[in-house]
Amino acid sequence: MKHIKRQRIYDLLKKDHSHLLGEEINVKGWVRTRRGNKNVAFIALNDGSIIHNIQIVVDVKAFGQDELLRAITTGSCISANGLLVQSQGKGQTLEIQASDIKLYGTADPEKYPLQKKGHTLEFLREIAHLRPRTNTFGAIFRIRHALSFAIHKFFDEHGFYYLHTPIITGSDAEGAGAMFRVTTLDPKHPPLTAAGEVDFSKDFFGKETNLTVSGQLEGELGALALSNIYTFGPTFRAENSNTSRHLSEFWMIEPEMAFYDIHDNMDLAESFLKYLIRYLLEHCEDDLAFLQKMYDEELTDRLSMIIDNAFVRITYTEAINILEQSGQRFEFPVEWGVDLQSEHERYLVEQEFRKPVILTDYPRSIKAFYMKLNDDGKTVRAMDVLFPKIGEIVGGSQREEDYEKLYGRIKEMGIEEGDVWWYLETRKFGTAPHSGFGLGFERLMLFVTGMGNIRDVIPFPRAPQNADF
Ligand code: ATP
Ligand code: MN
């Protein structure tokens, strides 16, 4: 087969291809369908660069190789040379008149699971090694890429430095959830202390270590030196919560800013979320249109609703009053002091305001030790951003910068001082007001794709009883 430079289907369909019209080009990809008759065969080829296929037209008699053509079935992989021409058929602008085809890999129609359409998302989860080849997952993973890229772009444009915080940690100070232990000790015969406990001083790091639940504490160390930093990395929770919103391994974005108070923090979260959604609407039009058509008619309306509205900002106390006076029967009853459930959050966003909402000043008892105490002594300078369909999408706060107050909270909550001495030292040496927040990447992916299950917005989900692929 003659060597001709490969063209990505994205480039052919989305970029200026006029200089290639009438030229012999090459495309490579996976066959979505082959149809036709004795005289002509039509191959729909997809290379994953874009949701659309390109049509390859084969003049069967002139082409000759019947056996080769027969082996080009759904799922097989080919390389095709041919003339790029304006298409006569409906629904496509370009097609390729094949001159030569090389078959890289067959896909036995009796065995290849992705025949045609109509598989359930549940079934596709069981074939996570092949589901990227479907339109749905192609669209989702391209959006996932675009969203990641937009996150880095936003922070780079706004003077934030990307800080890599550790994945293996020696402390459980965050208290955000159960952790996965990291160890090289022999599970059958671990070394024991005199008291008969496992002796972790003999473990790889000389202490107990776990996979991180958040990069925030280390992020604060970065902010108190570089001013504005963000993390974007995997985090882990060993919670046995088999829900459509929880993963055992998920990605988190955590900006942390010196000299930001809670209002600056809210402004940043709002402009960040709007920027990301605007970026997707501009860059992922075709993939969003596909998901809207297939899964969620209101998808782009919901995305526009975020961009078009100023986020409502009210206190937790005001929110409790609204919920108490709503006359709604909630599964979890509301009173001042309770942690809000997603039914409450969604009521505020979807029924009461019909806009994104930011709640501030939560009771200290339901929030983490590092949040700055308000003068009332009862509430902390926390801020949660609530979205339709999702509930809490961002959780953040102004951090306690006062050494004595922070130390008091650490003692009160029974946190080992030996685990956080380094964190406390930032308040001893050149402390500064600062703030930050955490955004669960897959929760945002759920929102922007309209998918219903968090396992469908990450390529290879990790969940209780599931670490395949
Ligand atoms: P939830 O109440 O939903 O379990 P959380 O209060 O445990 O959330 P945080 O500890 O505040 O969440 O984590 C920060 C963000 O990370 C959350 O706002 C959410 O977007 C995301 N997140 C938390 N737990 C998970 C999980 N198990 N899988 C995916 N994303 C998660
Ligand atoms: Mn949780």
Short mmCIF file of C-alpha atoms and ligand atoms in Angstrom, two decimals:
data_model
loop_
_atom_site.label_atom_id
_atom_site.label_comp_id
_atom_site.label_asym_id
_atom_site.label_seq_id
_atom_site.Cartn_x
_atom_site.Cartn_y
_atom_site.Cartn_z
CA MET A 1 0.00 0.00 0.00
CA LYS A 2 1.32 3.43 -0.96
CA HIS A 3 2.39 5.53 2.03
CA ILE A 4 0.36 8.71 2.27
CA LYS A 5 0.27 11.02 5.31
CA ARG A 6 -2.67 10.21 7.56
CA GLN A 7 -5.41 12.81 8.00
CA ARG A 8 -7.38 12.93 11.25
CA ILE A 9 -11.09 12.92 10.58
CA TYR A 10 -11.40 15.94 12.88
CA ASP A 11 -9.04 17.90 10.64
CA LEU A 12 -10.89 16.90 7.48
CA LEU A 13 -14.30 17.88 8.84
CA LYS A 14 -13.44 20.89 10.99
CA LYS A 15 -10.42 22.51 9.38
CA ASP A 16 -9.83 23.94 5.95
CA HIS A 17 -9.56 20.92 3.68
CA SER A 18 -9.90 22.72 0.33
CA HIS A 19 -6.26 22.00 -0.61
CA LEU A 20 -6.97 18.26 -0.15
CA LEU A 21 -10.08 18.08 -2.35
CA GLY A 22 -9.36 15.88 -5.34
CA GLU A 23 -6.12 14.66 -3.75
CA GLU A 24 -5.33 11.16 -2.62
CA ILE A 25 -5.34 11.09 1.16
CA ASN A 26 -5.11 8.47 3.92
CA VAL A 27 -7.38 7.88 6.90
CA LYS A 28 -7.16 5.25 9.59
CA GLY A 29 -9.75 4.22 12.13
CA TRP A 30 -12.39 1.79 13.32
CA VAL A 31 -15.30 0.75 11.17
CA ARG A 32 -18.69 1.72 12.56
CA THR A 33 -20.73 0.16 9.79
CA ARG A 34 -20.35 -1.27 6.32
CA ARG A 35 -23.34 -1.39 4.04
CA GLY A 36 -24.03 -1.38 0.33
CA ASN A 37 -24.67 -3.82 -2.49
CA LYS A 38 -22.91 -5.76 -5.22
CA ASN A 39 -21.65 -2.63 -6.90
CA VAL A 40 -20.80 -0.23 -4.13
CA ALA A 41 -19.85 -0.46 -0.46
CA PHE A 42 -20.09 2.36 2.07
CA ILE A 43 -17.83 2.23 5.10
CA ALA A 44 -18.46 4.62 7.99
CA LEU A 45 -15.09 5.18 9.63
CA ASN A 46 -14.41 6.78 13.00
CA ASP A 47 -10.98 7.55 14.46
CA GLY A 48 -12.15 9.04 17.76
CA SER A 49 -10.84 12.51 16.94
CA ILE A 50 -14.43 13.70 16.51
CA ILE A 51 -17.88 12.23 16.96
CA HIS A 52 -18.59 12.19 13.23
CA ASN A 53 -17.61 9.40 10.85
CA ILE A 54 -16.19 9.84 7.40
CA GLN A 55 -17.71 7.82 4.60
CA ILE A 56 -15.46 5.67 2.44
CA VAL A 57 -17.02 4.64 -0.85
CA VAL A 58 -15.75 1.49 -2.52
CA ASP A 59 -16.49 0.67 -6.16
CA VAL A 60 -16.72 -3.06 -5.55
CA LYS A 61 -15.95 -4.28 -9.07
CA ALA A 62 -13.05 -1.91 -9.66
CA PHE A 63 -11.67 -2.63 -6.20
CA GLY A 64 -11.74 -6.35 -6.73
CA GLN A 65 -10.75 -7.75 -3.35
CA ASP A 66 -14.04 -9.32 -2.24
CA GLU A 67 -12.57 -11.27 0.63
CA LEU A 68 -10.92 -8.18 2.12
CA LEU A 69 -14.16 -6.22 1.80
CA ARG A 70 -16.13 -8.95 3.54
CA ALA A 71 -13.73 -8.85 6.50
CA ILE A 72 -14.32 -5.13 6.97
CA THR A 73 -17.06 -5.45 9.56
CA THR A 74 -18.18 -3.32 12.50
CA GLY A 75 -15.30 -2.86 14.93
CA SER A 76 -12.50 -3.79 12.53
CA CYS A 77 -9.60 -1.40 12.05
CA ILE A 78 -8.45 -0.22 8.64
CA SER A 79 -6.18 2.17 6.82
CA ALA A 80 -7.66 3.57 3.61
CA ASN A 81 -6.17 5.55 0.74
CA GLY A 82 -8.46 7.36 -1.66
CA LEU A 83 -9.57 10.56 -3.31
CA LEU A 84 -11.16 13.14 -1.06
CA VAL A 85 -14.27 14.45 -2.79
CA GLN A 86 -17.36 16.47 -2.05
CA SER A 87 -20.09 14.01 -1.06
CA GLN A 88 -23.16 13.39 -3.17
CA GLY A 89 -24.98 11.67 -0.33
CA LYS A 90 -27.10 13.38 2.29
CA GLY A 91 -25.81 14.07 5.79
CA GLN A 92 -22.13 14.41 5.01
CA THR A 93 -20.00 16.93 3.24
CA LEU A 94 -17.00 14.82 2.30
CA GLU A 95 -16.28 11.28 1.32
CA ILE A 96 -13.33 9.23 0.23
CA GLN A 97 -13.32 7.17 -2.95
CA ALA A 98 -11.20 4.24 -1.87
CA SER A 99 -8.27 3.16 -4.00
CA ASP A 100 -6.57 0.90 -1.51
CA ILE A 101 -7.46 -0.49 1.91
CA LYS A 102 -5.32 -2.27 4.44
CA LEU A 103 -7.00 -4.29 7.19
CA TYR A 104 -5.14 -3.88 10.50
CA GLY A 105 -7.47 -5.95 12.63
CA THR A 106 -10.70 -7.87 12.15
CA ALA A 107 -13.56 -7.99 14.66
CA ASP A 108 -15.51 -11.20 14.46
CA PRO A 109 -19.21 -10.20 14.12
CA GLU A 110 -20.18 -13.22 16.22
CA LYS A 111 -18.01 -12.05 19.10
CA TYR A 112 -17.50 -8.27 18.93
CA PRO A 113 -19.90 -6.87 21.56
CA LEU A 114 -20.43 -3.41 20.06
CA GLN A 115 -22.69 -4.31 17.16
CA LYS A 116 -24.85 -1.41 16.13
CA LYS A 117 -26.59 0.56 18.84
CA GLY A 118 -28.81 0.19 21.83
CA HIS A 119 -26.53 -1.12 24.55
CA THR A 120 -27.36 -0.05 28.08
CA LEU A 121 -24.88 2.02 30.04
CA GLU A 122 -24.81 -0.80 32.61
CA PHE A 123 -23.69 -3.28 29.97
CA LEU A 124 -21.10 -0.85 28.62
CA ARG A 125 -19.62 -0.52 32.14
CA GLU A 126 -18.84 -4.23 31.98
CA ILE A 127 -16.86 -3.67 28.80
CA ALA A 128 -14.99 -0.56 29.88
CA HIS A 129 -12.07 -1.67 27.69
CA LEU A 130 -14.21 -1.23 24.56
CA ARG A 131 -16.75 1.43 25.51
CA PRO A 132 -14.44 4.33 24.48
CA ARG A 133 -15.28 3.25 20.92
CA THR A 134 -18.94 4.19 21.29
CA ASN A 135 -20.23 7.64 20.36
CA THR A 136 -21.36 8.22 23.92
CA PHE A 137 -18.03 7.52 25.58
CA GLY A 138 -16.03 9.13 22.81
CA ALA A 139 -18.02 12.30 23.46
CA ILE A 140 -17.63 12.05 27.24
CA PHE A 141 -13.88 11.48 27.15
CA ARG A 142 -13.30 14.29 24.67
CA ILE A 143 -15.31 16.59 26.97
CA ARG A 144 -13.27 15.32 29.91
CA HIS A 145 -10.13 16.31 28.08
CA ALA A 146 -11.47 19.74 27.14
CA LEU A 147 -12.60 20.39 30.70
CA SER A 148 -9.19 19.42 32.11
CA PHE A 149 -7.48 21.65 29.60
CA ALA A 150 -9.80 24.57 30.38
CA ILE A 151 -9.06 24.19 34.10
CA HIS A 152 -5.32 24.55 33.52
CA LYS A 153 -5.91 27.38 31.05
CA PHE A 154 -8.09 29.33 33.49
CA PHE A 155 -5.58 29.10 36.29
CA ASP A 156 -2.62 29.85 34.07
CA GLU A 157 -4.38 32.96 32.72
CA HIS A 158 -5.17 34.08 36.27
CA GLY A 159 -1.69 33.76 37.74
CA PHE A 160 -2.09 30.46 39.60
CA TYR A 161 0.72 27.91 39.80
CA TYR A 162 -0.01 24.19 39.48
CA LEU A 163 1.26 22.52 42.66
CA HIS A 164 1.68 18.75 42.81
CA THR A 165 0.64 17.59 46.25
CA PRO A 166 1.48 14.07 47.44
CA ILE A 167 -0.74 11.09 46.78
CA ILE A 168 0.70 9.07 49.64
CA THR A 169 0.19 10.85 52.94
CA GLY A 170 1.19 10.22 56.52
CA SER A 171 -1.74 12.00 58.15
CA ASP A 172 -5.49 11.69 58.29
CA ALA A 173 -6.00 15.23 59.52
CA GLU A 174 -8.47 16.21 56.81
CA GLY A 175 -10.96 13.74 58.20
CA ALA A 176 -12.81 13.83 54.89
CA GLY A 177 -13.45 10.10 54.78
CA ALA A 178 -12.10 6.61 55.29
CA MET A 179 -8.68 6.07 53.74
CA PHE A 180 -6.89 3.33 51.83
CA ARG A 181 -3.77 2.09 53.61
CA VAL A 182 -0.47 2.01 51.74
CA THR A 183 1.81 -0.69 53.08
CA THR A 184 4.46 -3.20 52.08
CA LEU A 185 4.12 -5.26 55.27
CA ASP A 186 3.43 -8.97 54.87
CA PRO A 187 -0.32 -9.28 55.53
CA LYS A 188 0.10 -12.81 56.93
CA HIS A 189 3.00 -12.08 59.27
CA PRO A 190 3.20 -8.36 60.03
CA PRO A 191 5.80 -7.27 62.58
CA LEU A 192 4.16 -6.71 65.97
CA THR A 193 4.89 -4.34 68.83
CA ALA A 194 5.32 -5.58 72.39
CA ALA A 195 1.62 -4.82 72.87
CA GLY A 196 0.72 -7.10 69.96
CA GLU A 197 -0.28 -4.32 67.53
CA VAL A 198 1.00 -4.11 63.95
CA ASP A 199 4.34 -2.30 64.15
CA PHE A 200 4.15 0.34 61.42
CA SER A 201 7.56 1.70 62.33
CA LYS A 202 8.79 -1.33 60.36
CA ASP A 203 6.63 -0.41 57.36
CA PHE A 204 8.07 1.13 54.18
CA PHE A 205 7.81 4.74 55.32
CA GLY A 206 8.43 3.99 59.01
CA LYS A 207 4.86 5.02 59.83
CA GLU A 208 1.26 4.42 58.80
CA THR A 209 0.55 5.84 55.38
CA ASN A 210 -2.57 6.20 53.25
CA LEU A 211 -3.78 7.45 49.90
CA THR A 212 -4.73 11.10 50.14
CA VAL A 213 -8.35 12.26 50.46
CA SER A 214 -7.47 15.85 49.53
CA GLY A 215 -4.46 17.97 48.62
CA GLN A 216 -5.71 20.97 50.54
CA LEU A 217 -3.43 21.04 53.56
CA GLU A 218 -0.34 20.85 51.37
CA GLY A 219 -1.99 23.29 48.97
CA GLU A 220 -2.15 25.83 51.79
CA LEU A 221 1.59 25.48 52.29
CA GLY A 222 2.02 26.35 48.62
CA ALA A 223 -0.32 29.36 48.78
CA LEU A 224 1.55 30.74 51.79
CA ALA A 225 4.60 30.99 49.57
CA LEU A 226 3.47 31.36 45.93
CA SER A 227 0.26 33.33 46.68
CA ASN A 228 -2.03 31.51 44.24
CA ILE A 229 -1.78 27.80 43.59
CA TYR A 230 -4.07 24.99 42.51
CA THR A 231 -3.91 21.23 42.63
CA PHE A 232 -5.58 18.92 40.15
CA GLY A 233 -5.04 15.28 40.95
CA PRO A 234 -6.51 11.98 42.05
CA THR A 235 -7.97 11.59 45.54
CA PHE A 236 -9.24 8.47 47.26
CA ARG A 237 -12.05 7.57 49.64
CA ALA A 238 -12.50 4.10 51.09
CA GLU A 239 -16.16 4.73 51.86
CA ASN A 240 -18.54 1.91 51.17
CA SER A 241 -20.97 4.26 49.47
CA ASN A 242 -22.31 2.61 46.37
CA THR A 243 -24.08 5.64 44.93
CA SER A 244 -24.31 7.26 41.52
CA ARG A 245 -22.33 10.23 42.89
CA HIS A 246 -19.43 8.56 44.69
CA LEU A 247 -16.24 6.95 43.40
CA SER A 248 -13.40 5.43 45.41
CA GLU A 249 -10.90 7.21 43.17
CA PHE A 250 -11.83 10.62 41.81
CA TRP A 251 -10.10 13.80 40.70
CA MET A 252 -10.19 17.02 42.58
CA ILE A 253 -9.30 20.61 41.75
CA GLU A 254 -8.25 22.65 44.77
CA PRO A 255 -7.20 26.28 44.36
CA GLU A 256 -5.74 28.00 47.41
CA MET A 257 -5.12 31.74 47.57
CA ALA A 258 -3.19 33.91 49.99
CA PHE A 259 -4.83 37.29 50.78
CA TYR A 260 -8.28 36.12 49.62
CA ASP A 261 -11.19 36.46 52.02
CA ILE A 262 -14.39 34.47 51.66
CA HIS A 263 -15.89 37.00 49.24
CA ASP A 264 -12.85 36.84 46.95
CA ASN A 265 -13.14 33.06 47.22
CA MET A 266 -16.79 33.12 46.09
CA ASP A 267 -15.99 35.47 43.22
CA LEU A 268 -13.26 33.13 42.05
CA ALA A 269 -15.45 30.01 42.24
CA GLU A 270 -18.23 31.72 40.30
CA SER A 271 -16.01 33.06 37.53
CA PHE A 272 -14.12 29.75 37.34
CA LEU A 273 -17.28 27.67 36.87
CA LYS A 274 -18.66 30.11 34.30
CA TYR A 275 -15.39 30.10 32.39
CA LEU A 276 -15.30 26.31 32.22
CA ILE A 277 -18.86 26.00 30.99
CA ARG A 278 -18.39 28.77 28.43
CA TYR A 279 -15.24 26.98 27.21
CA LEU A 280 -17.15 23.73 26.73
CA LEU A 281 -20.01 25.41 24.89
CA GLU A 282 -17.45 26.92 22.53
CA HIS A 283 -15.22 23.88 22.06
CA CYS A 284 -17.40 20.79 22.46
CA GLU A 285 -20.47 21.75 20.51
CA ASP A 286 -20.86 18.49 18.57
CA ASP A 287 -20.29 16.22 21.56
CA LEU A 288 -22.68 18.24 23.75
CA ALA A 289 -25.31 18.20 21.01
CA PHE A 290 -25.02 14.42 20.82
CA LEU A 291 -25.38 13.96 24.58
CA GLN A 292 -28.28 16.39 24.65
CA LYS A 293 -30.08 14.44 21.94
CA MET A 294 -29.43 11.04 23.49
CA TYR A 295 -29.57 11.61 27.24
CA ASP A 296 -30.67 15.01 28.44
CA GLU A 297 -32.86 17.43 26.51
CA GLU A 298 -32.25 20.23 28.98
CA LEU A 299 -28.47 19.97 28.95
CA THR A 300 -27.55 23.17 27.13
CA ASP A 301 -30.32 25.13 28.87
CA ARG A 302 -28.87 24.08 32.19
CA LEU A 303 -25.38 25.06 31.10
CA SER A 304 -26.61 28.45 29.90
CA MET A 305 -28.42 28.97 33.18
CA ILE A 306 -25.04 28.89 34.95
CA ILE A 307 -23.47 31.42 32.60
CA ASP A 308 -26.44 33.79 32.42
CA ASN A 309 -27.11 34.26 36.13
CA ALA A 310 -25.28 35.86 39.02
CA PHE A 311 -25.05 33.17 41.70
CA VAL A 312 -27.37 33.86 44.66
CA ARG A 313 -25.40 34.31 47.89
CA ILE A 314 -27.13 33.63 51.20
CA THR A 315 -26.12 32.34 54.61
CA TYR A 316 -26.76 28.84 55.89
CA THR A 317 -29.08 30.36 58.49
CA GLU A 318 -31.15 32.09 55.80
CA ALA A 319 -31.26 28.83 53.84
CA ILE A 320 -32.55 26.93 56.88
CA ASN A 321 -35.31 29.51 57.30
CA ILE A 322 -36.32 29.15 53.65
CA LEU A 323 -36.34 25.36 53.91
CA GLU A 324 -38.33 25.39 57.15
CA GLN A 325 -40.94 27.71 55.65
CA SER A 326 -41.09 25.87 52.32
CA GLY A 327 -43.83 23.49 53.38
CA GLN A 328 -41.87 20.72 51.69
CA ARG A 329 -41.68 17.25 53.19
CA PHE A 330 -38.00 16.36 53.09
CA GLU A 331 -36.72 12.86 53.72
CA PHE A 332 -34.19 14.42 56.14
CA PRO A 333 -35.89 17.00 58.38
CA VAL A 334 -34.30 20.44 58.56
CA GLU A 335 -33.32 22.46 61.60
CA TRP A 336 -30.47 24.82 62.37
CA GLY A 337 -27.35 22.76 62.92
CA VAL A 338 -28.00 19.87 60.52
CA ASP A 339 -25.80 19.22 57.52
CA LEU A 340 -27.74 19.89 54.33
CA GLN A 341 -28.60 16.92 52.13
CA SER A 342 -28.71 17.13 48.40
CA GLU A 343 -32.55 17.22 48.46
CA HIS A 344 -32.31 20.48 50.45
CA GLU A 345 -29.62 21.91 48.23
CA ARG A 346 -31.57 21.06 45.10
CA TYR A 347 -34.74 22.58 46.51
CA LEU A 348 -32.96 25.90 47.02
CA VAL A 349 -31.47 25.86 43.51
CA GLU A 350 -34.24 24.28 41.48
CA GLN A 351 -37.41 25.47 43.25
CA GLU A 352 -36.64 28.54 45.31
CA PHE A 353 -34.14 30.57 43.27
CA ARG A 354 -33.78 28.75 39.91
CA LYS A 355 -30.19 29.93 39.91
CA PRO A 356 -26.92 28.60 41.30
CA VAL A 357 -26.66 29.38 45.01
CA ILE A 358 -23.68 29.94 47.30
CA LEU A 359 -24.29 29.24 50.97
CA THR A 360 -21.96 30.69 53.58
CA ASP A 361 -21.42 30.71 57.33
CA TYR A 362 -22.23 27.13 58.27
CA PRO A 363 -22.33 25.89 61.87
CA ARG A 364 -18.79 25.12 62.98
CA SER A 365 -19.88 21.71 64.27
CA ILE A 366 -20.53 20.33 60.78
CA LYS A 367 -17.41 21.71 59.11
CA ALA A 368 -13.69 20.93 59.14
CA PHE A 369 -11.22 22.18 61.75
CA TYR A 370 -9.35 24.55 59.42
CA MET A 371 -12.27 26.86 58.61
CA LYS A 372 -12.09 30.40 59.99
CA LEU A 373 -14.32 31.02 62.96
CA ASN A 374 -16.77 33.92 62.70
CA ASP A 375 -17.09 36.47 65.49
CA ASP A 376 -20.37 34.84 66.61
CA GLY A 377 -18.30 31.84 67.76
CA LYS A 378 -20.97 29.54 66.28
CA THR A 379 -20.39 29.64 62.55
CA VAL A 380 -17.41 29.36 60.23
CA ARG A 381 -16.53 31.18 57.01
CA ALA A 382 -17.43 28.23 54.81
CA MET A 383 -18.92 28.55 51.35
CA ASP A 384 -20.58 25.81 49.30
CA VAL A 385 -21.66 26.30 45.70
CA LEU A 386 -24.91 24.51 44.86
CA PHE A 387 -25.88 23.53 41.31
CA PRO A 388 -29.09 22.17 39.82
CA LYS A 389 -29.23 18.38 39.51
CA ILE A 390 -26.07 17.96 41.62
CA GLY A 391 -26.42 19.91 44.84
CA GLU A 392 -23.03 20.80 46.30
CA ILE A 393 -20.46 21.04 43.55
CA VAL A 394 -17.83 23.15 45.33
CA GLY A 395 -16.95 23.25 49.01
CA GLY A 396 -14.57 25.86 50.34
CA SER A 397 -13.78 28.35 53.06
CA GLN A 398 -11.61 31.09 54.35
CA ARG A 399 -8.99 29.28 56.43
CA GLU A 400 -8.23 29.95 60.08
CA GLU A 401 -4.98 31.89 60.03
CA ASP A 402 -4.81 32.55 63.77
CA TYR A 403 -2.44 30.12 65.48
CA GLU A 404 -4.21 30.03 68.84
CA LYS A 405 -7.67 29.52 67.38
CA LEU A 406 -6.46 26.84 64.98
CA TYR A 407 -4.56 25.07 67.73
CA GLY A 408 -7.69 25.16 69.90
CA ARG A 409 -9.76 23.54 67.14
CA ILE A 410 -7.15 20.84 66.60
CA LYS A 411 -7.18 19.93 70.31
CA GLU A 412 -10.98 20.11 70.43
CA MET A 413 -11.30 17.67 67.55
CA GLY A 414 -8.71 15.28 68.90
CA ILE A 415 -6.34 15.64 65.95
CA GLU A 416 -2.80 14.42 66.64
CA GLU A 417 -0.54 17.44 66.89
CA GLY A 418 2.32 15.29 65.61
CA ASP A 419 0.43 14.82 62.35
CA VAL A 420 -0.05 18.52 61.62
CA TRP A 421 2.90 20.31 63.24
CA TRP A 422 4.04 21.47 59.81
CA TYR A 423 0.58 22.87 59.01
CA LEU A 424 0.51 24.74 62.33
CA GLU A 425 3.93 26.25 61.69
CA THR A 426 2.60 28.23 58.71
CA ARG A 427 0.46 30.11 61.27
CA LYS A 428 3.48 30.64 63.49
CA PHE A 429 5.72 32.03 60.77
CA GLY A 430 4.33 34.78 58.58
CA THR A 431 0.71 33.74 58.72
CA ALA A 432 -1.67 35.37 56.24
CA PRO A 433 -5.39 35.44 55.55
CA HIS A 434 -6.13 32.89 52.87
CA SER A 435 -8.93 30.89 51.28
CA GLY A 436 -9.57 28.03 48.92
CA PHE A 437 -12.06 25.50 47.68
CA GLY A 438 -12.38 22.01 46.29
CA LEU A 439 -14.24 21.00 43.17
CA GLY A 440 -14.95 17.34 42.48
CA PHE A 441 -14.01 16.91 38.85
CA GLU A 442 -16.42 14.03 38.16
CA ARG A 443 -19.32 15.88 39.81
CA LEU A 444 -18.69 18.70 37.35
CA MET A 445 -18.43 16.13 34.55
CA LEU A 446 -21.87 14.79 35.55
CA PHE A 447 -23.26 18.29 35.32
CA VAL A 448 -21.77 19.18 31.96
CA THR A 449 -22.52 15.86 30.25
CA GLY A 450 -26.00 15.28 31.65
CA MET A 451 -25.06 11.72 32.55
CA GLY A 452 -26.73 10.20 35.58
CA ASN A 453 -24.04 7.93 36.98
CA ILE A 454 -20.56 9.06 38.01
CA ARG A 455 -19.14 5.73 36.75
CA ASP A 456 -19.89 6.88 33.23
CA VAL A 457 -17.80 10.05 33.28
CA ILE A 458 -14.43 8.53 34.19
CA PRO A 459 -12.74 6.01 31.86
CA PHE A 460 -12.09 3.26 34.41
CA PRO A 461 -14.18 3.77 37.54
CA ARG A 462 -13.04 2.51 40.92
CA ALA A 463 -15.88 1.67 43.29
CA PRO A 464 -16.53 -0.87 46.06
CA GLN A 465 -16.02 -4.40 44.65
CA ASN A 466 -14.86 -3.00 41.34
CA ALA A 467 -11.28 -2.41 40.24
CA ASP A 468 -11.35 -4.14 36.86
CA PHE A 469 -9.49 -2.83 33.83
P1 ATP B 1 -20.46 14.04 49.81
O1 ATP B 1 -21.25 14.62 50.95
O2 ATP B 1 -21.15 14.15 48.47
O3 ATP B 1 -19.94 12.67 50.09
P2 ATP B 1 -18.12 15.30 50.82
O4 ATP B 1 -18.71 16.28 51.75
O5 ATP B 1 -17.56 14.04 51.35
O6 ATP B 1 -19.17 14.99 49.65
P3 ATP B 1 -15.72 16.83 50.35
O7 ATP B 1 -14.97 16.04 51.33
O8 ATP B 1 -16.07 18.24 50.69
O9 ATP B 1 -17.05 16.06 49.92
O10 ATP B 1 -14.96 16.77 48.93
C1 ATP B 1 -14.87 17.86 48.03
C2 ATP B 1 -15.60 17.59 46.72
O11 ATP B 1 -15.19 16.34 46.16
C3 ATP B 1 -17.11 17.44 46.88
O12 ATP B 1 -17.74 18.69 46.78
C4 ATP B 1 -17.48 16.57 45.71
O13 ATP B 1 -17.59 17.38 44.54
C5 ATP B 1 -16.27 15.69 45.52
N1 ATP B 1 -16.42 14.35 46.11
C6 ATP B 1 -16.42 14.00 47.41
N2 ATP B 1 -16.51 12.68 47.59
C7 ATP B 1 -16.54 12.14 46.34
C8 ATP B 1 -16.59 10.81 45.84
N3 ATP B 1 -16.61 9.76 46.66
N4 ATP B 1 -16.59 10.63 44.50
C9 ATP B 1 -16.55 11.69 43.66
N5 ATP B 1 -16.49 12.97 44.06
C10 ATP B 1 -16.49 13.21 45.38
MN MN B 2 -18.39 12.08 51.38
#
